[in-house]
mmCIF file of C-alpha atoms and ligand atoms in Angstrom:
data_model
loop_
_atom_site.group_PDB
_atom_site.id
_atom_site.type_symbol
_atom_site.label_atom_id
_atom_site.label_comp_id
_atom_site.label_asym_id
_atom_site.label_seq_id
_atom_site.Cartn_x
_atom_site.Cartn_y
_atom_site.Cartn_z
ATOM 1 C CA MET A 30 4.512 26.888 2.697
ATOM 2 C CA GLN A 31 6.587 24.969 -0.034
ATOM 3 C CA PRO A 32 5.031 21.662 -0.703
ATOM 4 C CA LEU A 33 7.468 18.782 0.646
ATOM 5 C CA ASN A 34 6.471 16.651 -2.451
ATOM 6 C CA PRO A 35 7.726 18.194 -5.897
ATOM 7 C CA HIS A 36 6.691 14.506 -6.757
ATOM 8 C CA LEU A 37 3.240 14.673 -5.860
ATOM 9 C CA PRO A 38 0.323 16.609 -7.551
ATOM 10 C CA VAL A 39 -0.610 17.683 -4.084
ATOM 11 C CA ASP A 40 -1.034 20.961 -2.733
ATOM 12 C CA ASN A 41 -0.509 22.069 1.262
ATOM 13 C CA HIS A 42 -3.892 21.385 2.172
ATOM 14 C CA GLY A 43 -3.568 17.782 1.003
ATOM 15 C CA TYR A 44 -5.522 18.059 -2.080
ATOM 16 C CA TYR A 45 -4.969 16.124 -5.463
ATOM 17 C CA GLY A 46 -7.097 18.041 -7.468
ATOM 18 C CA ARG A 47 -10.652 17.662 -6.124
ATOM 19 C CA PHE A 48 -9.472 14.701 -4.070
ATOM 20 C CA GLY A 49 -8.055 14.481 -0.229
ATOM 21 C CA GLY A 50 -7.855 17.161 2.102
ATOM 22 C CA ALA A 51 -8.829 16.269 5.786
ATOM 23 C CA TYR A 52 -12.886 15.856 6.878
ATOM 24 C CA ILE A 53 -12.097 14.882 10.358
ATOM 25 C CA PRO A 54 -14.221 15.226 13.639
ATOM 26 C CA GLU A 55 -13.078 18.589 15.684
ATOM 27 C CA ILE A 56 -11.436 16.112 18.124
ATOM 28 C CA LEU A 57 -8.870 15.216 15.786
ATOM 29 C CA HIS A 58 -7.621 18.500 14.346
ATOM 30 C CA SER A 59 -5.052 18.936 17.068
ATOM 31 C CA ASN A 60 -3.924 15.297 16.374
ATOM 32 C CA ILE A 61 -3.440 16.026 12.972
ATOM 33 C CA GLU A 62 -1.872 19.139 13.104
ATOM 34 C CA HIS A 63 0.899 17.958 15.279
ATOM 35 C CA LEU A 64 1.298 15.125 13.274
ATOM 36 C CA GLU A 65 1.841 17.184 9.738
ATOM 37 C CA LYS A 66 4.356 19.574 11.688
ATOM 38 C CA ALA A 67 6.271 16.550 12.613
ATOM 39 C CA TYR A 68 6.381 15.106 9.069
ATOM 40 C CA ARG A 69 7.523 18.520 7.640
ATOM 41 C CA ARG A 70 9.745 18.613 10.507
ATOM 42 C CA TRP A 71 11.479 15.400 10.308
ATOM 43 C CA ALA A 72 10.619 13.577 6.974
ATOM 44 C CA ASP A 73 13.776 15.206 5.026
ATOM 45 C CA ASP A 74 15.962 15.812 8.353
ATOM 46 C CA PRO A 75 19.363 14.562 7.547
ATOM 47 C CA GLU A 76 19.491 12.700 10.832
ATOM 48 C CA PHE A 77 16.002 11.023 10.706
ATOM 49 C CA LYS A 78 17.021 9.926 6.846
ATOM 50 C CA ALA A 79 20.028 8.158 8.260
ATOM 51 C CA GLU A 80 18.508 6.300 10.857
ATOM 52 C CA TYR A 81 15.585 5.050 8.382
ATOM 53 C CA ASP A 82 17.973 4.049 5.492
ATOM 54 C CA ARG A 83 20.251 2.164 7.860
ATOM 55 C CA LEU A 84 17.005 -0.032 9.132
ATOM 56 C CA LEU A 85 15.769 -0.313 5.759
ATOM 57 C CA ARG A 86 19.014 -1.423 4.490
ATOM 58 C CA ASP A 87 20.112 -3.805 7.411
ATOM 59 C CA TYR A 88 17.009 -4.693 9.102
ATOM 60 C CA VAL A 89 14.585 -4.850 5.791
ATOM 61 C CA GLY A 90 17.321 -6.023 3.375
ATOM 62 C CA ARG A 91 16.827 -3.015 1.225
ATOM 63 C CA PRO A 92 17.424 -2.566 -1.650
ATOM 64 C CA SER A 93 15.069 -5.191 -2.854
ATOM 65 C CA PRO A 94 16.199 -6.720 -6.355
ATOM 66 C CA LEU A 95 14.739 -5.987 -9.391
ATOM 67 C CA TYR A 96 14.549 -9.343 -10.852
ATOM 68 C CA ARG A 97 14.320 -10.176 -14.737
ATOM 69 C CA ALA A 98 11.775 -13.077 -14.987
ATOM 70 C CA ASP A 99 12.902 -14.922 -18.259
ATOM 71 C CA ARG A 100 10.463 -17.579 -18.449
ATOM 72 C CA LEU A 101 7.398 -14.950 -17.945
ATOM 73 C CA SER A 102 9.290 -12.627 -20.224
ATOM 74 C CA GLU A 103 9.561 -15.584 -23.020
ATOM 75 C CA LYS A 104 5.875 -16.766 -22.741
ATOM 76 C CA TYR A 105 4.470 -12.956 -23.084
ATOM 77 C CA ALA A 106 7.420 -11.950 -25.772
ATOM 78 C CA THR A 107 8.434 -8.906 -23.802
ATOM 79 C CA ASN A 108 10.607 -7.895 -21.034
ATOM 80 C CA ILE A 109 9.253 -8.596 -17.321
ATOM 81 C CA TYR A 110 10.949 -7.381 -14.122
ATOM 82 C CA LEU A 111 9.615 -8.042 -10.643
ATOM 83 C CA LYS A 112 10.309 -5.498 -8.067
ATOM 84 C CA ARG A 113 10.927 -7.892 -5.296
ATOM 85 C CA GLU A 114 9.127 -6.185 -2.161
ATOM 86 C CA ASP A 115 8.190 -9.847 -1.138
ATOM 87 C CA LEU A 116 11.837 -10.556 -0.274
ATOM 88 C CA ASN A 117 11.465 -7.522 2.395
ATOM 89 C CA HIS A 118 11.701 -8.312 6.257
ATOM 90 C CA THR A 119 8.031 -9.311 7.035
ATOM 91 C CA GLY A 120 7.173 -10.191 3.501
ATOM 92 C CA ALA A 121 5.704 -7.210 2.185
ATOM 93 C CA HIS A 122 6.133 -3.269 1.343
ATOM 94 C CA LYS A 123 4.358 -2.398 4.565
ATOM 95 C CA ILE A 124 7.287 -2.314 6.641
ATOM 96 C CA ASN A 125 9.135 0.574 4.543
ATOM 97 C CA ASN A 126 6.299 2.768 6.127
ATOM 98 C CA ALA A 127 6.142 1.263 9.390
ATOM 99 C CA ILE A 128 9.392 2.062 9.965
ATOM 100 C CA ALA A 129 9.307 5.641 9.065
ATOM 101 C CA SER A 130 6.243 6.237 11.037
ATOM 102 C CA ALA A 131 7.692 4.576 14.153
ATOM 103 C CA LEU A 132 10.596 6.674 13.614
ATOM 104 C CA LEU A 133 8.295 9.785 13.547
ATOM 105 C CA ALA A 134 6.217 8.547 16.604
ATOM 106 C CA LYS A 135 9.496 8.324 18.714
ATOM 107 C CA ARG A 136 10.418 11.642 17.871
ATOM 108 C CA MET A 137 6.634 13.035 18.578
ATOM 109 C CA GLY A 138 7.529 11.307 22.269
ATOM 110 C CA LYS A 139 4.417 8.805 21.414
ATOM 111 C CA THR A 140 4.618 5.717 23.445
ATOM 112 C CA ARG A 141 1.639 3.664 22.411
ATOM 113 C CA ILE A 142 1.077 2.889 18.782
ATOM 114 C CA ILE A 143 -2.333 1.865 16.819
ATOM 115 C CA ALA A 144 -2.700 0.249 13.590
ATOM 116 C CA GLU A 145 -5.443 -1.430 11.461
ATOM 117 C CA THR A 146 -4.992 -4.272 9.114
ATOM 118 C CA GLY A 147 -6.771 -6.009 6.864
ATOM 119 C CA ALA A 148 -4.588 -9.020 5.610
ATOM 120 C CA GLY A 149 -2.402 -8.588 8.546
ATOM 121 C CA GLN A 150 0.685 -7.247 6.553
ATOM 122 C CA HIS A 151 0.564 -3.664 7.887
ATOM 123 C CA GLY A 152 -0.373 -5.441 11.511
ATOM 124 C CA VAL A 153 2.389 -7.600 11.244
ATOM 125 C CA ALA A 154 4.825 -4.767 10.252
ATOM 126 C CA THR A 155 3.613 -2.419 12.858
ATOM 127 C CA ALA A 156 3.919 -5.072 15.501
ATOM 128 C CA THR A 157 7.652 -5.807 14.224
ATOM 129 C CA VAL A 158 8.921 -2.333 14.544
ATOM 130 C CA CYS A 159 7.161 -2.062 17.849
ATOM 131 C CA ALA A 160 8.948 -4.523 19.250
ATOM 132 C CA LEU A 161 12.100 -3.304 17.685
ATOM 133 C CA MET A 162 11.342 0.088 19.096
ATOM 134 C CA GLY A 163 10.045 -0.661 22.432
ATOM 135 C CA LEU A 164 6.825 0.704 21.851
ATOM 136 C CA GLU A 165 3.322 -0.357 22.961
ATOM 137 C CA CYS A 166 1.183 -1.705 20.232
ATOM 138 C CA HIS A 167 -2.709 -2.509 19.540
ATOM 139 C CA VAL A 168 -3.989 -3.487 16.431
ATOM 140 C CA TYR A 169 -7.671 -3.504 15.102
ATOM 141 C CA MET A 170 -8.386 -6.140 12.676
ATOM 142 C CA GLY A 171 -11.879 -7.291 10.874
ATOM 143 C CA ALA A 172 -13.117 -10.651 12.722
ATOM 144 C CA THR A 173 -13.570 -11.959 9.459
ATOM 145 C CA ASP A 174 -9.828 -11.265 8.614
ATOM 146 C CA VAL A 175 -8.802 -12.488 12.093
ATOM 147 C CA ALA A 176 -10.270 -15.922 10.751
ATOM 148 C CA ARG A 177 -8.854 -16.101 7.512
ATOM 149 C CA GLN A 178 -5.125 -14.651 8.210
ATOM 150 C CA LYS A 179 -4.574 -17.110 11.046
ATOM 151 C CA PRO A 180 -0.738 -17.257 10.737
ATOM 152 C CA ASN A 181 -0.576 -13.014 10.795
ATOM 153 C CA VAL A 182 -2.565 -12.877 13.663
ATOM 154 C CA GLU A 183 -0.546 -15.228 15.416
ATOM 155 C CA ARG A 184 2.588 -13.441 14.401
ATOM 156 C CA MET A 185 1.402 -10.461 15.868
ATOM 157 C CA LYS A 186 0.803 -12.140 19.300
ATOM 158 C CA MET A 187 3.944 -13.496 19.455
ATOM 159 C CA LEU A 188 5.652 -9.701 18.680
ATOM 160 C CA GLY A 189 3.909 -8.663 21.742
ATOM 161 C CA ALA A 190 0.794 -6.925 20.173
ATOM 162 C CA GLU A 191 -2.782 -6.954 21.148
ATOM 163 C CA VAL A 192 -4.981 -7.882 18.323
ATOM 164 C CA ILE A 193 -8.275 -6.616 18.508
ATOM 165 C CA PRO A 194 -11.246 -8.121 16.410
ATOM 166 C CA VAL A 195 -13.564 -6.000 15.169
ATOM 167 C CA THR A 196 -17.363 -7.092 14.447
ATOM 168 C CA SER A 197 -19.215 -4.395 12.961
ATOM 169 C CA GLY A 198 -19.890 -3.707 9.342
ATOM 170 C CA ASN A 199 -18.590 -6.588 7.456
ATOM 171 C CA SER A 200 -15.805 -7.145 9.717
ATOM 172 C CA THR A 201 -12.886 -6.618 7.479
ATOM 173 C CA LEU A 202 -10.663 -3.537 6.836
ATOM 174 C CA LYS A 203 -12.893 -0.825 6.501
ATOM 175 C CA ASP A 204 -14.623 -1.509 10.165
ATOM 176 C CA ALA A 205 -11.080 -1.971 11.643
ATOM 177 C CA THR A 206 -9.915 1.738 10.146
ATOM 178 C CA ASN A 207 -13.075 3.307 11.799
ATOM 179 C CA GLU A 208 -12.291 1.500 15.134
ATOM 180 C CA ALA A 209 -8.719 2.639 15.204
ATOM 181 C CA ILE A 210 -9.922 6.424 14.523
ATOM 182 C CA ARG A 211 -11.937 5.772 17.310
ATOM 183 C CA ASP A 212 -9.279 4.877 19.459
ATOM 184 C CA TRP A 213 -7.191 7.823 18.237
ATOM 185 C CA CYS A 214 -9.960 10.561 19.090
ATOM 186 C CA CYS A 215 -9.921 8.923 22.881
ATOM 187 C CA ASN A 216 -6.172 8.919 23.430
ATOM 188 C CA PRO A 217 -4.810 11.786 21.590
ATOM 189 C CA ARG A 218 -1.753 12.701 23.845
ATOM 190 C CA ASP A 219 -0.008 9.031 23.911
ATOM 191 C CA THR A 220 -1.048 7.552 20.749
ATOM 192 C CA PHE A 221 0.195 7.472 17.360
ATOM 193 C CA TYR A 222 -1.665 6.014 14.609
ATOM 194 C CA ILE A 223 0.145 4.334 12.047
ATOM 195 C CA ILE A 224 -2.003 3.818 8.885
ATOM 196 C CA GLY A 225 -1.132 1.502 6.404
ATOM 197 C CA SER A 226 -2.008 2.736 3.335
ATOM 198 C CA THR A 227 -2.135 6.168 1.345
ATOM 199 C CA VAL A 228 -5.650 6.576 2.815
ATOM 200 C CA GLY A 229 -7.171 8.649 5.566
ATOM 201 C CA PRO A 230 -6.924 12.625 6.201
ATOM 202 C CA HIS A 231 -4.098 14.799 5.050
ATOM 203 C CA PRO A 232 -1.098 14.336 5.883
ATOM 204 C CA TYR A 233 -1.091 10.538 5.616
ATOM 205 C CA PRO A 234 -1.589 10.041 1.904
ATOM 206 C CA GLU A 235 1.345 12.147 1.512
ATOM 207 C CA MET A 236 3.377 11.009 4.016
ATOM 208 C CA VAL A 237 2.738 7.203 3.448
ATOM 209 C CA ALA A 238 3.511 7.560 -0.540
ATOM 210 C CA LYS A 239 6.825 9.353 0.459
ATOM 211 C CA PHE A 240 7.543 6.655 2.967
ATOM 212 C CA GLN A 241 7.210 4.045 0.293
ATOM 213 C CA SER A 242 8.834 6.267 -2.541
ATOM 214 C CA VAL A 243 12.181 4.396 -1.572
ATOM 215 C CA ILE A 244 10.656 1.667 -4.213
ATOM 216 C CA SER A 245 10.583 3.529 -7.128
ATOM 217 C CA GLU A 246 14.055 5.409 -6.244
ATOM 218 C CA GLU A 247 15.714 2.030 -6.101
ATOM 219 C CA MET A 248 14.068 1.218 -9.376
ATOM 220 C CA LEU A 249 15.629 4.464 -11.094
ATOM 221 C CA ARG A 250 19.106 3.122 -10.278
ATOM 222 C CA GLN A 251 18.177 -0.401 -11.329
ATOM 223 C CA VAL A 252 16.408 0.045 -14.363
ATOM 224 C CA PRO A 253 19.382 1.512 -16.293
ATOM 225 C CA GLU A 254 22.070 -1.139 -14.399
ATOM 226 C CA LEU A 255 19.862 -3.991 -15.655
ATOM 227 C CA THR A 256 18.207 -3.033 -19.017
ATOM 228 C CA GLY A 257 20.231 -0.120 -20.541
ATOM 229 C CA LYS A 258 17.233 1.940 -20.761
ATOM 230 C CA GLU A 259 16.961 5.059 -18.936
ATOM 231 C CA LEU A 260 13.555 4.262 -18.154
ATOM 232 C CA PRO A 261 10.821 1.469 -17.710
ATOM 233 C CA ASP A 262 7.867 1.384 -20.128
ATOM 234 C CA TYR A 263 5.711 0.437 -17.791
ATOM 235 C CA VAL A 264 5.291 0.226 -14.100
ATOM 236 C CA VAL A 265 2.272 -1.887 -12.768
ATOM 237 C CA ALA A 266 0.899 -2.541 -9.294
ATOM 238 C CA CYS A 267 -2.141 -3.694 -7.336
ATOM 239 C CA ILE A 268 -3.702 -1.151 -5.804
ATOM 240 C CA GLY A 269 -5.884 -1.376 -2.566
ATOM 241 C CA GLY A 270 -5.724 1.771 -0.590
ATOM 242 C CA GLY A 271 -2.761 2.451 -2.988
ATOM 243 C CA SER A 272 0.656 2.529 -1.206
ATOM 244 C CA ASN A 273 2.638 -0.044 -2.953
ATOM 245 C CA ALA A 274 1.442 1.415 -6.004
ATOM 246 C CA ALA A 275 2.168 5.033 -4.722
ATOM 247 C CA GLY A 276 5.752 3.974 -4.043
ATOM 248 C CA ALA A 277 6.174 2.243 -7.327
ATOM 249 C CA PHE A 278 4.909 5.389 -9.442
ATOM 250 C CA TYR A 279 6.129 8.164 -6.991
ATOM 251 C CA HIS A 280 9.237 8.922 -8.942
ATOM 252 C CA PHE A 281 7.551 8.366 -12.490
ATOM 253 C CA ILE A 282 4.297 10.494 -12.177
ATOM 254 C CA ASP A 283 6.657 13.408 -13.891
ATOM 255 C CA LYS A 284 8.015 11.400 -16.437
ATOM 256 C CA PRO A 285 5.273 10.960 -19.343
ATOM 257 C CA GLY A 286 6.927 8.432 -20.871
ATOM 258 C CA VAL A 287 6.424 5.984 -18.532
ATOM 259 C CA LYS A 288 3.047 4.482 -18.683
ATOM 260 C CA LEU A 289 1.610 3.832 -15.111
ATOM 261 C CA ILE A 290 -0.972 0.865 -14.453
ATOM 262 C CA ALA A 291 -2.983 0.117 -11.357
ATOM 263 C CA VAL A 292 -5.036 -2.996 -10.840
ATOM 264 C CA GLU A 293 -7.724 -3.184 -8.738
ATOM 265 C CA ALA A 294 -9.517 -6.325 -7.130
ATOM 266 C CA ALA A 295 -12.618 -7.119 -9.031
ATOM 267 C CA GLY A 296 -13.545 -9.728 -7.012
ATOM 268 C CA LYS A 297 -16.261 -11.656 -8.887
ATOM 269 C CA GLY A 298 -16.517 -8.943 -11.437
ATOM 270 C CA THR A 299 -17.190 -5.295 -11.877
ATOM 271 C CA ASP A 300 -20.353 -6.234 -12.900
ATOM 272 C CA THR A 301 -21.368 -7.907 -9.919
ATOM 273 C CA SER A 302 -22.130 -6.602 -6.261
ATOM 274 C CA GLU A 303 -18.959 -8.695 -5.160
ATOM 275 C CA THR A 304 -16.091 -6.520 -6.093
ATOM 276 C CA ALA A 305 -13.931 -3.959 -4.542
ATOM 277 C CA ALA A 306 -13.066 -2.190 -7.724
ATOM 278 C CA SER A 307 -13.204 1.296 -6.170
ATOM 279 C CA ILE A 308 -12.224 3.233 -9.024
ATOM 280 C CA ALA A 309 -14.381 1.282 -11.741
ATOM 281 C CA VAL A 310 -17.414 0.907 -9.832
ATOM 282 C CA GLY A 311 -17.222 3.759 -7.318
ATOM 283 C CA THR A 312 -18.475 7.308 -7.252
ATOM 284 C CA GLU A 313 -16.775 10.509 -5.372
ATOM 285 C CA GLY A 314 -17.614 10.771 -1.683
ATOM 286 C CA ILE A 315 -15.782 10.929 1.853
ATOM 287 C CA ILE A 316 -14.183 7.910 3.705
ATOM 288 C CA HIS A 317 -12.033 7.737 6.356
ATOM 289 C CA GLY A 318 -11.189 11.705 6.334
ATOM 290 C CA SER A 319 -10.731 12.146 2.529
ATOM 291 C CA ARG A 320 -12.600 12.849 -0.534
ATOM 292 C CA THR A 321 -12.182 10.250 -3.191
ATOM 293 C CA MET A 322 -13.473 7.257 -5.128
ATOM 294 C CA LEU A 323 -15.574 5.007 -3.420
ATOM 295 C CA MET A 324 -18.350 2.159 -3.426
ATOM 296 C CA GLN A 325 -21.639 3.780 -2.010
ATOM 297 C CA ASP A 326 -25.505 3.620 -2.694
ATOM 298 C CA ASP A 327 -27.584 6.617 -3.646
ATOM 299 C CA ASP A 328 -27.925 7.674 -0.123
ATOM 300 C CA GLY A 329 -24.101 7.669 0.832
ATOM 301 C CA GLN A 330 -24.198 4.399 2.738
ATOM 302 C CA ILE A 331 -20.574 2.263 2.037
ATOM 303 C CA ILE A 332 -21.490 -0.907 -0.103
ATOM 304 C CA GLU A 333 -19.399 -3.658 1.645
ATOM 305 C CA PRO A 334 -16.423 -4.673 -1.033
ATOM 306 C CA TYR A 335 -15.564 -8.051 -1.843
ATOM 307 C CA SER A 336 -12.428 -9.587 -3.111
ATOM 308 C CA ILE A 337 -10.523 -12.777 -2.135
ATOM 309 C CA SER A 338 -7.601 -11.013 -1.293
ATOM 310 C CA ALA A 339 -7.962 -9.471 2.349
ATOM 311 C CA GLY A 340 -5.582 -6.539 1.649
ATOM 312 C CA LEU A 341 -7.548 -5.425 -1.378
ATOM 313 C CA ASP A 342 -10.974 -5.753 0.217
ATOM 314 C CA TYR A 343 -11.599 -2.012 0.921
ATOM 315 C CA PRO A 344 -14.489 0.054 -0.484
ATOM 316 C CA GLY A 345 -12.139 3.411 -1.521
ATOM 317 C CA VAL A 346 -8.951 4.278 -2.754
ATOM 318 C CA GLY A 347 -6.443 6.759 -1.984
ATOM 319 C CA PRO A 348 -6.917 10.131 -2.993
ATOM 320 C CA LEU A 349 -3.621 10.374 -5.041
ATOM 321 C CA HIS A 350 -4.952 7.583 -7.182
ATOM 322 C CA ALA A 351 -8.450 8.999 -7.541
ATOM 323 C CA PHE A 352 -6.818 12.126 -9.116
ATOM 324 C CA LEU A 353 -4.015 10.099 -11.189
ATOM 325 C CA ALA A 354 -7.172 7.845 -12.545
ATOM 326 C CA ASP A 355 -9.329 10.774 -13.025
ATOM 327 C CA SER A 356 -6.652 13.186 -14.717
ATOM 328 C CA GLY A 357 -5.753 9.749 -17.292
ATOM 329 C CA ARG A 358 -1.834 9.851 -15.990
ATOM 330 C CA VAL A 359 -2.503 6.628 -14.545
ATOM 331 C CA GLU A 360 -4.940 3.644 -16.369
ATOM 332 C CA VAL A 361 -6.887 1.358 -14.138
ATOM 333 C CA GLU A 362 -7.504 -2.298 -14.612
ATOM 334 C CA ALA A 363 -9.206 -4.680 -12.736
ATOM 335 C CA ALA A 364 -8.545 -8.384 -12.367
ATOM 336 C CA THR A 365 -10.964 -10.960 -10.610
ATOM 337 C CA ASP A 366 -10.331 -13.520 -7.960
ATOM 338 C CA LEU A 367 -9.823 -15.983 -10.619
ATOM 339 C CA GLU A 368 -7.717 -13.876 -12.686
ATOM 340 C CA ALA A 369 -5.694 -13.292 -9.667
ATOM 341 C CA LEU A 370 -5.420 -17.081 -9.001
ATOM 342 C CA ASP A 371 -4.390 -18.036 -12.450
ATOM 343 C CA ALA A 372 -1.577 -15.563 -12.369
ATOM 344 C CA ALA A 373 -0.465 -16.449 -9.011
ATOM 345 C CA TYR A 374 0.162 -20.416 -10.364
ATOM 346 C CA GLU A 375 1.818 -18.926 -13.108
ATOM 347 C CA LEU A 376 4.274 -17.235 -11.349
ATOM 348 C CA THR A 377 4.452 -20.037 -9.024
ATOM 349 C CA ARG A 378 5.113 -22.616 -11.891
ATOM 350 C CA LEU A 379 7.267 -20.497 -14.188
ATOM 351 C CA GLU A 380 9.419 -18.401 -12.132
ATOM 352 C CA GLY A 381 9.225 -20.340 -8.401
ATOM 353 C CA ILE A 382 7.809 -17.183 -6.535
ATOM 354 C CA ILE A 383 4.646 -17.960 -4.645
ATOM 355 C CA PRO A 384 2.974 -14.271 -4.654
ATOM 356 C CA ALA A 385 0.468 -12.645 -2.123
ATOM 357 C CA LEU A 386 -2.957 -12.619 -3.659
ATOM 358 C CA GLU A 387 -2.827 -9.036 -3.764
ATOM 359 C CA SER A 388 0.286 -8.771 -6.017
ATOM 360 C CA ALA A 389 -1.017 -11.779 -8.142
ATOM 361 C CA HIS A 390 -3.578 -8.948 -9.183
ATOM 362 C CA ALA A 391 -0.985 -6.716 -10.481
ATOM 363 C CA MET A 392 0.498 -10.410 -12.307
ATOM 364 C CA ALA A 393 -2.498 -10.812 -13.977
ATOM 365 C CA ILE A 394 -2.067 -7.569 -16.108
ATOM 366 C CA LEU A 395 -0.245 -10.192 -18.427
ATOM 367 C CA GLN A 396 -3.518 -11.735 -19.338
ATOM 368 C CA LYS A 397 -5.120 -8.695 -20.101
ATOM 369 C CA ARG A 398 -2.567 -6.070 -21.786
ATOM 370 C CA ARG A 399 -0.262 -7.001 -24.716
ATOM 371 C CA PHE A 400 3.289 -5.610 -24.396
ATOM 372 C CA GLY A 401 5.784 -4.893 -27.015
ATOM 373 C CA ALA A 402 9.133 -6.820 -27.555
ATOM 374 C CA ASP A 403 11.205 -4.112 -26.661
ATOM 375 C CA ASP A 404 8.988 -2.956 -23.814
ATOM 376 C CA ILE A 405 10.489 -2.898 -20.269
ATOM 377 C CA VAL A 406 7.501 -3.935 -17.992
ATOM 378 C CA VAL A 407 8.249 -3.459 -14.284
ATOM 379 C CA ILE A 408 5.542 -5.210 -12.149
ATOM 380 C CA ASN A 409 5.787 -4.585 -8.267
ATOM 381 C CA LEU A 410 5.367 -7.740 -6.299
ATOM 382 C CA SER A 411 4.120 -6.148 -3.415
ATOM 383 C CA GLY A 412 4.402 -8.909 -1.474
ATOM 384 C CA ARG A 413 4.848 -12.968 -0.909
ATOM 385 C CA GLY A 414 2.177 -15.645 -0.526
ATOM 386 C CA ASP A 415 2.929 -17.274 2.689
ATOM 387 C CA LYS A 416 -0.117 -15.985 4.372
ATOM 388 C CA ASP A 417 -2.360 -17.353 1.405
ATOM 389 C CA LEU A 418 -1.383 -20.693 1.276
ATOM 390 C CA ALA A 419 -4.638 -21.762 2.770
ATOM 391 C CA THR A 420 -6.610 -20.003 0.028
ATOM 392 C CA TYR A 421 -4.240 -20.896 -2.725
ATOM 393 C CA LEU A 422 -4.461 -24.748 -1.807
ATOM 394 C CA ALA A 423 -8.400 -24.288 -1.500
ATOM 395 C CA ASN A 424 -8.374 -23.059 -4.797
ATOM 396 C CA ARG A 425 -6.129 -25.521 -6.393
ATOM 397 C CA LYS A 426 -5.132 -25.836 -9.874
HETATM 398 C C1 PLP B 1 -1.853 -4.727 2.245
HETATM 399 C C2 PLP B 1 -1.136 -4.873 0.762
HETATM 400 C C3 PLP B 1 -1.617 -4.474 -0.171
HETATM 401 C C4 PLP B 1 -2.647 -3.527 -0.350
HETATM 402 O O1 PLP B 1 -2.191 -2.308 0.030
HETATM 403 P P1 PLP B 1 -1.943 -1.020 -0.685
HETATM 404 O O2 PLP B 1 -1.889 0.013 0.218
HETATM 405 O O3 PLP B 1 -2.693 -0.655 -1.801
HETATM 406 O O4 PLP B 1 -0.560 -1.348 -1.475
HETATM 407 C C5 PLP B 1 -0.828 -4.737 -1.494
HETATM 408 N N1 PLP B 1 0.120 -6.016 -1.401
HETATM 409 C C6 PLP B 1 0.485 -6.407 -0.215
HETATM 410 C C7 PLP B 1 1.362 -7.598 -0.376
HETATM 411 C C8 PLP B 1 -0.302 -5.983 1.109
HETATM 412 O O5 PLP B 1 0.265 -6.406 1.825
#
């Protein structure tokens, strides 16, 4: 079989070097097989693409602008451009993937959608497309996150979704993902599982990366238009499971002149036990169906992650990013809670943009790296900060 993604370093079994694959219980094999078949059948189908593109344009509001942040550029003596995924309908990049996945679910004849969510952004995006397409929607969410992301919980409910609080483990994203997988095992016939990031068993990481690749596809046009340079010098994105980074990097992975930087959540610091920097402190293992870098103890037990940002509070990372980091193609940095808060206040005060806490980790690169006066630095602003106002105010500057 021809690999569907000439842009990704992935083989037909979903391996990125030694990372990836599909480590799943027997009971899920046929689900995964059907999904992969449908994905291969439809992802590049002209009629599917036309429907997806129309919704991206008229419903999500794409293309998202590439905005030159003048005051920030002046302060850091470089050229900073923000890819405004925060302006998408529902406030983050998650909707790009949710729409394409729901279109696929409909073509597979599925009527029931399940999803996991951390900060609630993926849950809201999924509940939104389910309302749009008349699909039943159940969202698994850690009880801790239900408490700290109340506005998103209320949005999901208003959209008609059932929100199921999960109380196992740390009651956060990892635990919600476990429950969603369990649900999928029990309801293979009618249920489509929309995963919110480039994680999970093959074909999810590849599929979600492709459904987010519109981000860098637009940059390919926008960068020359705005800067006169063919390509950016740097593309920077925060990384939880890795979907906004995958979308922002996708069309640049095979262009070595473009430096790619992923920023993980260091939490209270990568030298403390309260961190979510899975690449920095993790080791190789298997989580949620794929071999990747994850935070685990010597017995292979998952170490509970910590970040101030619910969307980055995940003990693993997608296999694509484990591979890109391992091969040196992507440089990985980690920003602490405090660095992210500083970056969020700075962006707000200099540009009038309140970023999501997750995206603030990408913005923190400006405190960590010095860029050249001629460099074009594109930072993917993955989402807006409305959902995080309570946290920002509690840490007021
Ligand atoms: C979910 C989320 C993230 C983290 O997920 P990725 O899959 O790593 O992109 C980052 N930013 C925002 C705004 C999010 O909602």
